[in-house]
Amino acid sequence: MSQALNRTNYDAPAPAVRLVHVGLGAFHRAHQVWYTEKSDPSWGYASFTGRSAGVADALKPQDGLYTLVTRSGDGDSPEVITSLVEAQPATNLERFKELVASEEVAVITLTVTEAGYHLAEDGSLNTSSPDVISDLAALKAGDPESLDTAAGRIIAGLQARRAAGLGGIAVMSCDNVAENGPLTQASVCGMAREVDPELAEWIEEEVTFPSTSIDRITPATTDELIADVEQQTGFADQAPVVTEPFASWVIEGGFPAGRPEWERAGAIFVDDIEQFERRKLWLLNGSHSLMAYYGQLKGYDTVAEAINDDDVRARVNQLWDEAAHHLTADGLDVPGYREQLIERFENPRIRHNLAQIAIDGGTKQRMRAVPIMKAELAAGRDGAGAALSIASWVEYILRADEIQDARAAELDQARKDADPVKALVAALDEDLANNEQALALIRSINGDLKELS
């Protein structure tokens, strides 16, 4: 008979909370918590959900413990992770503030997806966002009970830290966004300036915003995984996570209050992360998006199914060839990275659903296919591989019964335009939509895609 998974049954004393996270989900537990466990398990995480309390509700009875299943063609390797000490709902703002204002806490990390930063196209805070408007009003009124945005919660925490007379802290994004450090800084400081200019000045002087490039494929948890874990381990775990053997974490920036020695678990610290970010975004994430839209249009459900289609694989390689023209920094090893990606995509034991990857393409494609195509156009080439990815996204949106995207209302309006292809391309990038050569290519490819059923 299986046992409940908790610190008493598993004999796992809780480490001190020294790290706080916003966006508690499977990837965070397969990546940042795992790296912390492997580098220094004396550093504990308190992690807060993005909005829904579901994951926190599942983890609380387990004292934050969960099983991480590393899945490869050779089988499963389950291990219980003990570095997550508290799993909290987003609504527990008082606990968040208390932790950030404690001397022990040194780093805040985030996984809130691209849309969670609430930035306008020019990179400034999107003050027309309903969530931003609501949070600004609550913060200006003082002592809010809850806040809707990650930046709003971080500001509330930093207000409490400053009031406690403590020094700076690192706020580090772990989202798949280019230049995620400056992006996080723009979101947090932009909101802080609206709330309290003196607080904004303190943040700019005391708080750092490291940039990261993160990588580990982590599919959603299923009932089948829960049953497998119970059979394999003898523990009834309601919140296991499945992931692949590969993991990568590249970090640039300082940590004024200290950090775990993540490099002991394989993290790499660099002086210039830009090309590493691009390698990840353009090669891994870029091909994921291409497969998410083109693969689904061809009838596939998972990455493994799509990459084993010769045509899809050829399209992926075409995109990679285009991206490689602009990935030339020392240490990138683009050919080796591409080989690793194919091996990872082919992993028969990782069910990475294309529909999951396809969500929020209105933001993701701005970071993935669009910059590749624009770089190719600037170099005098047509960027046909990236154009296919964009055209596939356009067709996917045109066919969708319901658009799964944080920008759904805007994209729904665009697809109802008299020229929906141009309107949707413009939703990704105005310059691209106004480039007659680029738009003609995307339009032509989109016409061909309409033949796919």
Coordinates of C-alpha atoms in Angstrom, one line a residue:
M1 CA 0.0 0.0 0.0
S2 CA 1.4 3.4 -0.9
Q3 CA 2.1 6.2 1.5
A4 CA 1.3 9.9 1.3
L5 CA 4.2 11.9 0.2
N6 CA 5.2 14.4 2.9
R7 CA 8.3 15.4 4.9
T8 CA 7.4 13.0 7.8
N9 CA 7.0 9.9 5.7
Y10 CA 9.9 10.8 3.4
D11 CA 12.1 12.0 6.3
A12 CA 13.1 15.3 4.6
P13 CA 13.6 18.3 7.0
A14 CA 12.7 21.6 5.4
P15 CA 15.6 23.9 4.5
A16 CA 15.3 27.6 5.2
V17 CA 13.5 29.7 2.6
R18 CA 16.1 31.8 0.8
L19 CA 14.5 32.0 -2.6
V20 CA 11.0 33.2 -3.6
H21 CA 9.4 32.4 -6.9
V22 CA 6.4 33.8 -8.9
G23 CA 4.7 31.4 -11.3
L24 CA 4.6 28.0 -9.6
G25 CA 4.3 25.4 -12.3
A26 CA 5.9 22.2 -13.8
F27 CA 8.8 24.0 -15.5
H28 CA 9.8 25.9 -12.4
R29 CA 9.9 22.6 -10.5
A30 CA 11.9 20.8 -13.2
H31 CA 14.4 23.6 -13.6
Q32 CA 15.1 26.2 -10.9
V33 CA 14.1 24.0 -8.0
W34 CA 15.9 21.0 -9.4
Y35 CA 19.1 23.1 -10.0
T36 CA 18.9 24.4 -6.4
E37 CA 18.4 20.9 -5.0
K38 CA 21.4 19.6 -7.0
S39 CA 23.7 22.5 -6.1
D40 CA 22.9 23.3 -2.4
P41 CA 19.8 21.8 -0.8
S42 CA 20.2 24.1 2.2
W43 CA 18.6 26.8 0.0
G44 CA 14.8 26.4 0.2
Y45 CA 12.2 27.8 -2.2
A46 CA 8.8 29.4 -1.4
S47 CA 6.9 29.5 -4.7
F48 CA 3.7 31.3 -5.4
T49 CA 1.3 30.4 -8.2
G50 CA 0.6 32.8 -11.1
R51 CA -3.1 33.0 -10.7
S52 CA -4.9 29.7 -10.0
A53 CA -4.2 28.1 -6.6
G54 CA -4.5 24.5 -8.1
V55 CA -0.8 23.5 -7.9
A56 CA -0.4 25.0 -4.5
D57 CA -3.4 23.2 -3.2
A58 CA -1.9 19.9 -4.5
L59 CA 1.5 20.5 -3.0
K60 CA 0.6 21.9 0.4
P61 CA -0.5 18.5 1.9
Q62 CA 2.9 17.1 0.6
D63 CA 4.9 19.9 2.4
G64 CA 6.1 21.0 -1.0
L65 CA 7.6 17.6 -1.9
Y66 CA 7.1 16.2 -5.4
T67 CA 8.5 13.5 -7.6
L68 CA 10.5 14.6 -10.7
V69 CA 10.5 11.9 -13.3
T70 CA 13.4 12.1 -15.8
R71 CA 12.1 10.2 -18.8
S72 CA 14.3 8.9 -21.7
G73 CA 14.2 6.0 -24.1
D74 CA 15.9 3.9 -21.5
G75 CA 13.1 4.4 -19.0
D76 CA 12.1 6.5 -16.0
S77 CA 14.3 7.8 -13.2
P78 CA 12.1 9.2 -10.4
E79 CA 13.5 11.3 -7.6
V80 CA 11.8 13.2 -4.8
I81 CA 12.7 16.9 -4.7
T82 CA 12.9 18.5 -1.3
S83 CA 14.0 22.1 -1.9
L84 CA 10.4 23.5 -2.4
V85 CA 9.5 24.4 1.1
E86 CA 6.3 26.4 0.6
A87 CA 3.7 26.2 -2.2
Q88 CA 1.5 29.3 -1.9
P89 CA -1.4 30.7 -3.9
A90 CA -1.0 34.0 -5.6
T91 CA -3.5 35.5 -3.3
N92 CA -1.3 35.2 -0.2
L93 CA 0.3 38.6 -0.7
E94 CA 1.0 39.0 3.0
R95 CA 3.3 35.9 3.0
F96 CA 5.0 37.1 -0.2
K97 CA 5.8 40.5 1.4
E98 CA 6.9 38.9 4.6
L99 CA 9.4 36.6 2.8
V100 CA 10.8 39.3 0.5
A101 CA 11.3 41.5 3.5
S102 CA 13.3 38.9 5.4
E103 CA 17.0 39.0 5.6
E104 CA 17.4 35.4 4.6
V105 CA 15.7 35.7 1.2
A106 CA 18.3 36.6 -1.6
V107 CA 16.6 36.0 -4.9
I108 CA 13.2 36.3 -6.5
T109 CA 12.7 34.2 -9.7
L110 CA 9.8 34.3 -12.2
T111 CA 8.2 32.1 -14.7
V112 CA 5.1 34.0 -15.8
T113 CA 5.3 33.7 -19.6
E114 CA 5.9 36.5 -22.0
A115 CA 2.5 38.0 -21.6
G116 CA 2.9 38.2 -17.8
Y117 CA 5.2 41.3 -18.0
H118 CA 2.5 43.5 -19.4
L119 CA 4.8 45.6 -21.7
A120 CA 3.7 47.6 -24.7
E121 CA 5.4 47.1 -28.1
D122 CA 7.9 49.8 -27.3
G123 CA 9.1 48.0 -24.2
S124 CA 7.5 50.3 -21.7
L125 CA 4.8 49.3 -19.1
N126 CA 1.4 48.8 -20.8
T127 CA -0.6 51.2 -18.7
S128 CA -3.7 50.4 -20.6
S129 CA -3.7 46.8 -19.4
P130 CA -6.7 46.2 -17.1
D131 CA -4.5 44.2 -14.7
V132 CA -1.9 47.0 -14.6
I133 CA -4.6 49.6 -14.1
S134 CA -6.1 47.6 -11.2
D135 CA -2.7 46.9 -9.5
L136 CA -1.6 50.6 -9.8
A137 CA -4.8 51.7 -8.1
A138 CA -4.4 49.1 -5.4
L139 CA -0.8 49.9 -4.8
K140 CA -1.4 53.7 -4.7
A141 CA -4.2 53.2 -2.2
G142 CA -1.8 51.3 0.1
D143 CA -1.7 47.8 1.6
P144 CA -3.6 45.8 -1.0
E145 CA -4.9 42.4 -0.1
S146 CA -4.0 40.9 -3.5
L147 CA -2.5 41.9 -6.8
D148 CA -3.0 40.5 -10.3
T149 CA 0.5 41.2 -11.9
A150 CA 3.9 39.7 -11.1
A151 CA 5.4 43.2 -11.2
G152 CA 2.7 44.5 -8.8
R153 CA 3.5 41.7 -6.3
I154 CA 7.2 42.2 -6.6
I155 CA 6.8 46.0 -6.0
A156 CA 4.7 45.2 -2.9
G157 CA 7.5 42.9 -1.7
L158 CA 10.3 45.4 -2.4
Q159 CA 8.3 48.1 -0.6
A160 CA 8.3 45.9 2.5
R161 CA 12.0 45.1 2.1
R162 CA 13.0 48.7 1.8
A163 CA 10.8 49.5 4.8
A164 CA 12.6 46.8 6.8
G165 CA 15.9 48.6 6.1
L166 CA 17.4 45.8 4.1
G167 CA 19.6 46.0 1.0
G168 CA 19.1 44.9 -2.5
I169 CA 18.0 41.6 -4.0
A170 CA 18.1 39.9 -7.4
V171 CA 14.9 39.6 -9.4
M172 CA 15.5 37.1 -12.1
S173 CA 13.2 36.1 -15.0
C174 CA 13.4 32.5 -16.1
D175 CA 11.0 32.9 -19.1
N176 CA 11.7 32.2 -22.7
V177 CA 12.0 35.9 -23.7
A178 CA 15.0 37.7 -25.2
E179 CA 16.7 40.1 -22.9
N180 CA 14.5 38.9 -20.0
G181 CA 16.5 40.8 -17.5
P182 CA 16.0 44.3 -19.0
L183 CA 12.4 43.3 -19.8
T184 CA 11.7 42.4 -16.1
Q185 CA 13.4 45.6 -15.0
A186 CA 11.2 47.6 -17.4
S187 CA 8.1 46.0 -16.0
V188 CA 9.0 46.4 -12.3
C189 CA 10.5 49.8 -12.5
G190 CA 7.8 51.1 -14.9
M191 CA 5.1 50.2 -12.4
A192 CA 7.2 51.4 -9.4
R193 CA 7.6 54.8 -11.1
E194 CA 3.8 55.1 -11.4
V195 CA 3.4 54.1 -7.7
D196 CA 6.2 55.9 -5.9
P197 CA 9.2 57.6 -7.6
E198 CA 11.4 57.2 -4.5
L199 CA 10.7 53.5 -4.4
A200 CA 11.6 53.3 -8.1
E201 CA 14.9 55.1 -7.4
W202 CA 15.7 52.7 -4.6
I203 CA 15.0 49.7 -6.9
E204 CA 17.1 51.1 -9.7
E205 CA 20.0 51.5 -7.2
E206 CA 19.7 48.4 -5.1
V207 CA 18.0 45.7 -7.1
T208 CA 19.5 43.7 -9.9
F209 CA 17.8 42.0 -12.8
P210 CA 19.9 39.1 -14.1
S211 CA 19.2 37.8 -17.6
T212 CA 18.9 34.0 -18.2
S213 CA 18.6 31.5 -21.0
I214 CA 16.8 28.4 -19.7
D215 CA 16.0 25.1 -21.4
R216 CA 14.3 21.9 -20.3
I217 CA 11.3 20.3 -22.0
T218 CA 8.6 19.8 -19.4
P219 CA 5.3 18.4 -20.6
A220 CA 2.1 18.8 -18.5
T221 CA 1.4 16.4 -15.7
T222 CA -1.2 13.7 -16.5
D223 CA -3.2 11.2 -14.5
E224 CA -1.1 8.5 -16.2
L225 CA 2.1 10.0 -14.7
I226 CA 0.5 10.2 -11.2
A227 CA -0.3 6.5 -11.4
D228 CA 3.2 5.6 -12.8
V229 CA 4.9 7.5 -9.9
E230 CA 2.8 5.8 -7.3
Q231 CA 3.6 2.4 -8.8
Q232 CA 7.3 3.2 -9.2
T233 CA 8.0 4.8 -5.8
G234 CA 5.3 3.7 -3.4
F235 CA 4.3 7.3 -2.6
A236 CA 1.0 8.8 -3.6
D237 CA 2.1 12.1 -5.2
Q238 CA -0.6 14.3 -6.6
A239 CA 1.8 16.8 -8.2
P240 CA 4.6 14.9 -10.0
V241 CA 6.6 16.5 -12.8
V242 CA 8.0 14.7 -15.9
T243 CA 11.0 16.1 -17.8
E244 CA 13.8 15.1 -20.2
P245 CA 17.4 14.3 -19.2
F246 CA 18.7 17.5 -20.8
A247 CA 18.8 20.8 -18.8
S248 CA 20.5 24.1 -19.4
W249 CA 20.8 27.4 -17.6
V250 CA 22.9 30.3 -18.7
I251 CA 23.0 33.4 -16.4
E252 CA 24.3 36.9 -16.8
G253 CA 24.2 39.4 -13.9
G254 CA 24.9 40.1 -10.2
F255 CA 23.3 38.9 -7.0
P256 CA 23.7 41.5 -4.3
A257 CA 22.3 39.3 -1.5
G258 CA 24.0 36.1 -2.6
R259 CA 22.7 33.0 -4.4
P260 CA 23.1 29.2 -4.5
E261 CA 26.1 27.8 -6.3
W262 CA 24.0 26.8 -9.3
E263 CA 27.1 26.2 -11.3
R264 CA 27.7 23.0 -9.2
A265 CA 24.6 21.6 -11.0
G266 CA 25.7 22.7 -14.4
A267 CA 24.5 26.3 -14.7
I268 CA 26.8 28.6 -16.7
F269 CA 27.6 32.2 -15.8
V270 CA 28.6 34.5 -18.7
D271 CA 29.4 38.2 -19.3
D272 CA 27.3 38.4 -22.5
I273 CA 24.2 36.3 -22.8
E274 CA 22.7 37.7 -25.9
Q275 CA 23.8 35.0 -28.4
F276 CA 23.0 32.2 -26.0
E277 CA 19.5 33.7 -25.7
R278 CA 19.1 33.8 -29.4
R279 CA 20.4 30.2 -29.8
K280 CA 17.7 29.0 -27.4
L281 CA 14.9 31.2 -28.7
W282 CA 15.6 30.7 -32.4
L283 CA 16.6 27.1 -32.5
L284 CA 14.7 25.3 -29.7
N285 CA 11.7 27.6 -29.2
G286 CA 11.6 28.7 -32.9
S287 CA 11.4 25.1 -34.1
H288 CA 8.8 24.3 -31.4
S289 CA 6.6 27.1 -32.7
L290 CA 7.0 26.0 -36.3
M291 CA 6.0 22.4 -35.3
A292 CA 3.2 23.6 -33.1
Y293 CA 1.4 25.3 -36.0
Y294 CA 2.7 23.5 -39.2
G295 CA 2.7 20.2 -37.4
Q296 CA -0.9 20.5 -36.2
L297 CA -2.0 21.7 -39.6
K298 CA -0.6 18.4 -40.9
G299 CA -2.5 16.4 -38.2
Y300 CA 0.2 15.8 -35.6
D301 CA -0.3 16.0 -31.8
T302 CA 3.2 15.9 -30.4
V303 CA 6.7 17.1 -31.1
A304 CA 8.0 13.5 -31.5
E305 CA 5.3 12.8 -34.1
A306 CA 6.0 16.0 -36.0
I307 CA 9.8 15.7 -36.1
N308 CA 9.6 12.2 -37.6
D309 CA 7.7 13.6 -40.6
D310 CA 10.4 14.1 -43.3
D311 CA 8.7 17.3 -44.5
V312 CA 8.4 18.8 -41.1
R313 CA 12.0 18.0 -40.3
A314 CA 13.2 19.6 -43.5
R315 CA 11.3 22.8 -42.6
V316 CA 12.8 22.8 -39.1
N317 CA 16.3 22.4 -40.6
Q318 CA 15.6 25.3 -43.1
L319 CA 14.6 27.5 -40.1
W320 CA 17.8 26.5 -38.3
D321 CA 20.0 27.2 -41.3
E322 CA 18.5 30.7 -41.4
A323 CA 19.0 31.3 -37.7
A324 CA 22.6 29.9 -37.8
H325 CA 23.6 32.7 -40.2
H326 CA 23.2 35.1 -37.2
L327 CA 24.6 32.9 -34.4
T328 CA 28.3 33.2 -34.6
A329 CA 29.6 33.9 -31.1
D330 CA 32.3 31.6 -29.6
G331 CA 31.1 28.8 -27.5
L332 CA 27.7 28.4 -29.1
D333 CA 28.5 25.1 -31.0
V334 CA 25.3 25.5 -33.2
P335 CA 25.9 22.2 -35.1
G336 CA 26.2 20.3 -31.8
Y337 CA 23.2 22.1 -30.3
R338 CA 21.1 21.1 -33.4
E339 CA 22.1 17.5 -33.0
Q340 CA 21.1 17.6 -29.3
L341 CA 17.7 19.1 -30.2
I342 CA 16.9 16.4 -32.7
E343 CA 17.7 13.7 -30.1
R344 CA 15.5 15.5 -27.6
F345 CA 12.6 16.0 -30.0
E346 CA 12.7 12.3 -30.9
N347 CA 12.6 11.1 -27.3
P348 CA 9.7 8.6 -27.4
R349 CA 9.0 8.9 -23.7
I350 CA 8.3 12.7 -23.6
R351 CA 4.8 13.6 -24.8
H352 CA 5.2 17.3 -25.6
N353 CA 1.8 18.4 -26.9
L354 CA 1.9 20.8 -29.8
A355 CA -1.4 22.4 -28.7
Q356 CA 0.3 23.3 -25.4
I357 CA 3.3 24.9 -27.3
A358 CA 0.9 26.8 -29.6
I359 CA -0.7 28.9 -26.8
D360 CA 0.2 32.6 -26.8
G361 CA 1.8 32.5 -30.2
G362 CA 0.9 36.2 -30.7
T363 CA 3.7 37.0 -28.3
K364 CA 6.0 34.0 -28.8
Q365 CA 6.3 34.4 -32.6
R366 CA 7.5 38.0 -32.0
M367 CA 10.5 36.6 -30.3
R368 CA 11.0 33.5 -32.5
A369 CA 10.2 33.5 -36.2
V370 CA 9.9 37.3 -36.7
P371 CA 13.5 38.3 -35.7
I372 CA 14.9 35.4 -37.9
M373 CA 13.0 36.5 -40.9
K374 CA 13.9 40.2 -40.4
A375 CA 17.6 39.3 -40.0
E376 CA 17.5 37.3 -43.2
L377 CA 15.8 40.1 -45.1
A378 CA 18.4 42.5 -43.8
A379 CA 21.1 40.2 -45.2
G380 CA 19.5 40.1 -48.6
R381 CA 17.8 36.7 -48.3
D382 CA 14.1 35.9 -48.2
G383 CA 13.8 34.1 -44.8
A384 CA 11.5 31.4 -46.3
G385 CA 11.9 29.1 -43.3
A386 CA 10.8 31.7 -40.8
A387 CA 8.1 32.8 -43.3
L388 CA 6.6 29.3 -43.2
S389 CA 6.4 29.5 -39.4
I390 CA 4.7 32.8 -39.5
A391 CA 2.3 31.7 -42.2
S392 CA 1.5 28.5 -40.3
W393 CA 0.7 30.6 -37.2
V394 CA -1.6 32.8 -39.4
E395 CA -3.4 29.8 -40.7
Y396 CA -3.7 28.2 -37.3
I397 CA -5.3 31.4 -35.9
L398 CA -7.7 31.7 -38.9
R399 CA -8.9 28.1 -38.3
A400 CA -9.2 28.3 -34.5
D401 CA -12.6 28.1 -33.0
E402 CA -11.3 29.8 -29.9
I403 CA -7.9 31.6 -29.9
Q404 CA -5.8 30.5 -26.9
D405 CA -3.7 33.6 -26.5
A406 CA -3.3 36.5 -24.0
R407 CA -3.9 38.7 -27.0
A408 CA -7.0 36.8 -28.1
A409 CA -9.3 39.8 -28.5
E410 CA -6.8 41.7 -30.6
L411 CA -6.0 38.7 -32.8
D412 CA -9.7 37.9 -33.3
Q413 CA -10.2 41.4 -34.6
A414 CA -7.2 41.0 -36.9
R415 CA -8.5 37.8 -38.4
K416 CA -11.8 39.5 -39.2
D417 CA -10.0 42.2 -41.2
A418 CA -10.6 42.6 -44.9
D419 CA -7.0 41.4 -45.3
P420 CA -6.6 39.0 -42.4
V421 CA -3.1 37.8 -43.4
K422 CA -1.7 41.3 -43.4
A423 CA -3.5 42.2 -40.2
L424 CA -2.2 39.2 -38.3
V425 CA 1.3 39.7 -39.6
A426 CA 1.0 43.3 -38.4
A427 CA -0.1 42.0 -35.0
L428 CA 3.4 40.4 -34.8
D429 CA 5.4 43.1 -36.5
E430 CA 4.3 46.3 -38.3
D431 CA 7.5 46.5 -40.3
L432 CA 7.2 43.0 -41.6
A433 CA 3.6 43.6 -42.6
N434 CA 4.6 46.7 -44.5
N435 CA 7.5 44.9 -46.3
E436 CA 5.9 44.0 -49.6
Q437 CA 8.4 41.2 -50.4
A438 CA 8.0 39.6 -47.0
L439 CA 4.2 39.9 -46.9
A440 CA 3.9 38.4 -50.4
L441 CA 6.0 35.4 -49.4
I442 CA 4.0 34.9 -46.2
R443 CA 0.7 35.3 -48.2
S444 CA 1.9 32.8 -50.8
I445 CA 2.9 30.2 -48.2
N446 CA -0.4 30.7 -46.4
G447 CA -2.3 30.0 -49.6
D448 CA -0.5 26.7 -49.9
L449 CA -1.2 25.8 -46.3
K450 CA -5.0 26.1 -46.9
E451 CA -4.6 22.8 -48.8
L452 CA -3.7 21.0 -45.6
S453 CA -6.6 19.4 -43.8

